């Protein structure tokens, strides 16, 4: 008896520790979780605070419940509400341990016959205190471990009592939240709770069984281990509940079965596979009764979530499930929302499931989606799901969807008296063009006829037809489109000229862009003058979308027409320069920049040079006003400068001094994990432009070498391999530029400058070589290092040459140790790395002659060691391949080998 009462006494002792004298409280305090803020500012005067504390002690430190009963009774009394509310708040804030215990004991021991209202009120207060136990500010977190155990015991006993419905509801809800918190945060166990839940599923009043299921539904889906011992019993009880219930109780049964599947691992799919069809039949059963359609919708939503989370659970009955969903979709007596929900269940499955669906069901599903597409616009967005799912089907199933291109069906649809069916015909072509390119090519004449006919239809149908042309242009080759391109571009020009329909003009401009990628310049030649003039009109449109699409289209037309575009240059460049000055939208300005650089490359430097200075000034002005976080616009400018360098070539030099500070700023950008991709893109392009300028202007670039090398040398060990490779390639170019400049100038920098530059670059390359783990990057680094030695090796001491040689020789060793590949045989990339190593020694002999023989002999010794004795197979292969390369490409080293070992 003593032992059984001990935990209760301890819980009470710890809960009441706030009432003890300070010394005793301090002795107990280390045993419990501190349940009050360390220092809470008193908003009450000291006298009032002390009075409340005395009342609280009197209320809580008594074995009977009379005081608490009176407090709860008076909480709703208008006469005493204010006073009692203060006392209630004081107790729960300052003494959560004892307050929770008092409420749970009152709820457990207070007879229902005395006052059901008091018991409900008590349950409400306890639930309010303990709800959301996982939050950092919850009362559950403030209570001590022993008090928590006492509360769990009390709540379980309360659940077992015959209580009013409201009490049951609140206590089951409280229990589910606490049990979930215990599971997620690994706070131990709740002895007996799971067993009581199982017992409650099929015993007692129905409303209690409902509460037990709701308890299960509220739990987080991480109970697999806990349920493994009772999974068989639980799933049979839940299945029985599903089969024997009606209405909302049947819905709860289905929900619980879905949750059970999500709780358990895929190892249980075989054991649970017979649950699936009763769930599907349960949905179908609801649909037989019009008044229960809402229940069917709830079940469909739950099944959709299960399909997305656990698609493999459905594998054994996939066709049956899809068949049932398609049947729901085909039932025109159901409301549209129900039919759409059935589509969403199928859409929730992964691509593996979609690929496995049988062809007959796929055809039925496609018919459903075509019907959904033809619902545009009926005040519902369901047609968008039809399009979205159709796009996915063509991506996943490809040519399996070719039956939709049945020419007779398309002709019938495009000739229908209902405009929505005509719209659906054009939309089908648009949606499946990419996945069914072969079938479309075989029936291209008929498909184009449907498109051309749709181009003369109502506004919505014409818009769908324009988008179909774009899709076909992207999916089919120029050769396939062939003779049809002329008819298509004619129809697109007519749509472009329709000033009453801006949306159509935007779509037509976009379609022209795509068509220009899929046809020859001779197709656009008859229409060039009219198309260019119309596009120039559209870029003055106030709509940013139309402006952007027109600029993109203008650039595509320029690329396609090439020399034919020269005569349109003056008109185009004048218009787009104005837009660069007066345009307000950032996206429009980006497209203007893209258009200008495309036109410049198309017409060439001889035509563009007269506008080059003004254009460069405008681009610099645009860059000046950009914020540091306008990454996409900055990248657009970097792309433009790259093409203008290619266009102007040597004439670009006069703009380099203004461009260098901008490039260096972008090349210095640091990392930001949230937007690292766009930052790296800008940094990469800036570094690449610096490399390009160094190569293009050679000795003329000398004045910027110091600034550029200080930025690029640290990037030799940068974490992004693309940027590292740019830095590797830049090192010999910087040395070459400096050497050319010094050689050409009688006065100015001397070889001492080149010596300092070599000492800055070569040791940094060696450090990078030691750290490099990417094979392609290592190959590029070796090439750069060899070139640096070739260009300026005379400035390196014998000791530094030895260090360089040892580092490169080490690459051969790490290659044999599978640093760059786990393959047992020498890969193509590893062979290329070995060739670069051999090439370095060839340059070494050429540069230093007899002085290099000591290093070459050591290299040859290392090769010999790799092929002799008991060495790993990979190492032997590397050695043999290296020796073969030495024999073929480094005659001096081969002679040394014969001399030493012949």
PDB file of N, CA and C in Angstrom, residues 155 159 167-177 193 196-197 200 207-208 211-216 218:
ATOM      1  N   UNK A 155      -5.718  11.019 -16.375  1.00  0.00           N
ATOM      2  CA  UNK A 155      -6.461  11.191 -17.635  1.00  0.00           C
ATOM      3  C   UNK A 155      -6.950   9.840 -18.152  1.00  0.00           C
ATOM      4  N   UNK A 159     -10.848   8.729 -18.768  1.00  0.00           N
ATOM      5  CA  UNK A 159     -11.356   8.191 -20.038  1.00  0.00           C
ATOM      6  C   UNK A 159     -12.152   6.905 -19.822  1.00  0.00           C
ATOM      7  N   UNK A 167     -17.246  15.925 -21.815  1.00  0.00           N
ATOM      8  CA  UNK A 167     -16.050  15.546 -21.066  1.00  0.00           C
ATOM      9  C   UNK A 167     -15.234  14.529 -21.860  1.00  0.00           C
ATOM     10  N   UNK A 168     -15.917  13.536 -22.432  1.00  0.00           N
ATOM     11  CA  UNK A 168     -15.229  12.525 -23.255  1.00  0.00           C
ATOM     12  C   UNK A 168     -14.480  13.182 -24.416  1.00  0.00           C
ATOM     13  N   UNK A 169     -15.180  14.077 -25.097  1.00  0.00           N
ATOM     14  CA  UNK A 169     -14.586  14.755 -26.248  1.00  0.00           C
ATOM     15  C   UNK A 169     -13.302  15.488 -25.858  1.00  0.00           C
ATOM     16  N   UNK A 170     -13.374  16.275 -24.784  1.00  0.00           N
ATOM     17  CA  UNK A 170     -12.226  17.082 -24.371  1.00  0.00           C
ATOM     18  C   UNK A 170     -11.079  16.216 -23.869  1.00  0.00           C
ATOM     19  N   UNK A 171     -11.378  15.157 -23.106  1.00  0.00           N
ATOM     20  CA  UNK A 171     -10.312  14.328 -22.545  1.00  0.00           C
ATOM     21  C   UNK A 171      -9.636  13.447 -23.599  1.00  0.00           C
ATOM     22  N   UNK A 172     -10.412  12.943 -24.577  1.00  0.00           N
ATOM     23  CA  UNK A 172      -9.790  12.180 -25.666  1.00  0.00           C
ATOM     24  C   UNK A 172      -8.887  13.102 -26.494  1.00  0.00           C
ATOM     25  N   UNK A 173      -9.345  14.328 -26.705  1.00  0.00           N
ATOM     26  CA  UNK A 173      -8.536  15.285 -27.465  1.00  0.00           C
ATOM     27  C   UNK A 173      -7.255  15.628 -26.706  1.00  0.00           C
ATOM     28  N   UNK A 174      -7.395  15.859 -25.393  1.00  0.00           N
ATOM     29  CA  UNK A 174      -6.218  16.133 -24.564  1.00  0.00           C
ATOM     30  C   UNK A 174      -5.252  14.952 -24.610  1.00  0.00           C
ATOM     31  N   UNK A 175      -5.800  13.739 -24.510  1.00  0.00           N
ATOM     32  CA  UNK A 175      -4.977  12.528 -24.506  1.00  0.00           C
ATOM     33  C   UNK A 175      -4.210  12.382 -25.819  1.00  0.00           C
ATOM     34  N   UNK A 176      -4.862  12.667 -26.959  1.00  0.00           N
ATOM     35  CA  UNK A 176      -4.193  12.509 -28.256  1.00  0.00           C
ATOM     36  C   UNK A 176      -3.039  13.503 -28.396  1.00  0.00           C
ATOM     37  N   UNK A 177      -3.247  14.745 -27.918  1.00  0.00           N
ATOM     38  CA  UNK A 177      -2.188  15.746 -28.026  1.00  0.00           C
ATOM     39  C   UNK A 177      -0.990  15.384 -27.145  1.00  0.00           C
ATOM     40  N   UNK A 193      -2.228   3.323 -22.424  1.00  0.00           N
ATOM     41  CA  UNK A 193      -3.050   4.173 -23.282  1.00  0.00           C
ATOM     42  C   UNK A 193      -3.378   3.487 -24.601  1.00  0.00           C
ATOM     43  N   UNK A 196      -5.944   0.694 -24.106  1.00  0.00           N
ATOM     44  CA  UNK A 196      -7.276   1.232 -23.873  1.00  0.00           C
ATOM     45  C   UNK A 196      -7.902   1.743 -25.178  1.00  0.00           C
ATOM     46  N   UNK A 197      -7.080   2.350 -26.027  1.00  0.00           N
ATOM     47  CA  UNK A 197      -7.560   2.798 -27.342  1.00  0.00           C
ATOM     48  C   UNK A 197      -8.094   1.615 -28.143  1.00  0.00           C
ATOM     49  N   UNK A 200     -11.376   0.414 -26.838  1.00  0.00           N
ATOM     50  CA  UNK A 200     -12.477   1.367 -27.044  1.00  0.00           C
ATOM     51  C   UNK A 200     -13.003   1.373 -28.474  1.00  0.00           C
ATOM     52  N   UNK A 207     -20.536   6.888 -29.594  1.00  0.00           N
ATOM     53  CA  UNK A 207     -19.829   8.162 -29.576  1.00  0.00           C
ATOM     54  C   UNK A 207     -18.436   8.005 -28.942  1.00  0.00           C
ATOM     55  N   UNK A 208     -18.290   7.037 -27.997  1.00  0.00           N
ATOM     56  CA  UNK A 208     -16.968   6.763 -27.429  1.00  0.00           C
ATOM     57  C   UNK A 208     -16.058   6.094 -28.450  1.00  0.00           C
ATOM     58  N   UNK A 211     -14.765   8.743 -30.616  1.00  0.00           N
ATOM     59  CA  UNK A 211     -13.699   9.504 -29.977  1.00  0.00           C
ATOM     60  C   UNK A 211     -12.374   8.745 -30.035  1.00  0.00           C
ATOM     61  N   UNK A 212     -12.441   7.423 -29.904  1.00  0.00           N
ATOM     62  CA  UNK A 212     -11.222   6.611 -29.979  1.00  0.00           C
ATOM     63  C   UNK A 212     -10.582   6.723 -31.365  1.00  0.00           C
ATOM     64  N   UNK A 213     -11.434   6.699 -32.410  1.00  0.00           N
ATOM     65  CA  UNK A 213     -10.902   6.831 -33.763  1.00  0.00           C
ATOM     66  C   UNK A 213     -10.321   8.230 -33.985  1.00  0.00           C
ATOM     67  N   UNK A 214     -11.008   9.250 -33.487  1.00  0.00           N
ATOM     68  CA  UNK A 214     -10.493  10.616 -33.613  1.00  0.00           C
ATOM     69  C   UNK A 214      -9.165  10.767 -32.875  1.00  0.00           C
ATOM     70  N   UNK A 215      -9.030  10.082 -31.734  1.00  0.00           N
ATOM     71  CA  UNK A 215      -7.753  10.046 -31.017  1.00  0.00           C
ATOM     72  C   UNK A 215      -6.650   9.525 -31.940  1.00  0.00           C
ATOM     73  N   UNK A 216      -6.924   8.442 -32.642  1.00  0.00           N
ATOM     74  CA  UNK A 216      -5.949   7.827 -33.555  1.00  0.00           C
ATOM     75  C   UNK A 216      -5.632   8.756 -34.724  1.00  0.00           C
ATOM     76  N   UNK A 218      -5.682  11.964 -34.775  1.00  0.00           N
ATOM     77  CA  UNK A 218      -4.928  13.143 -34.346  1.00  0.00           C
ATOM     78  C   UNK A 218      -3.456  12.854 -34.093  1.00  0.00           C
TER      79      UNK A 218
END
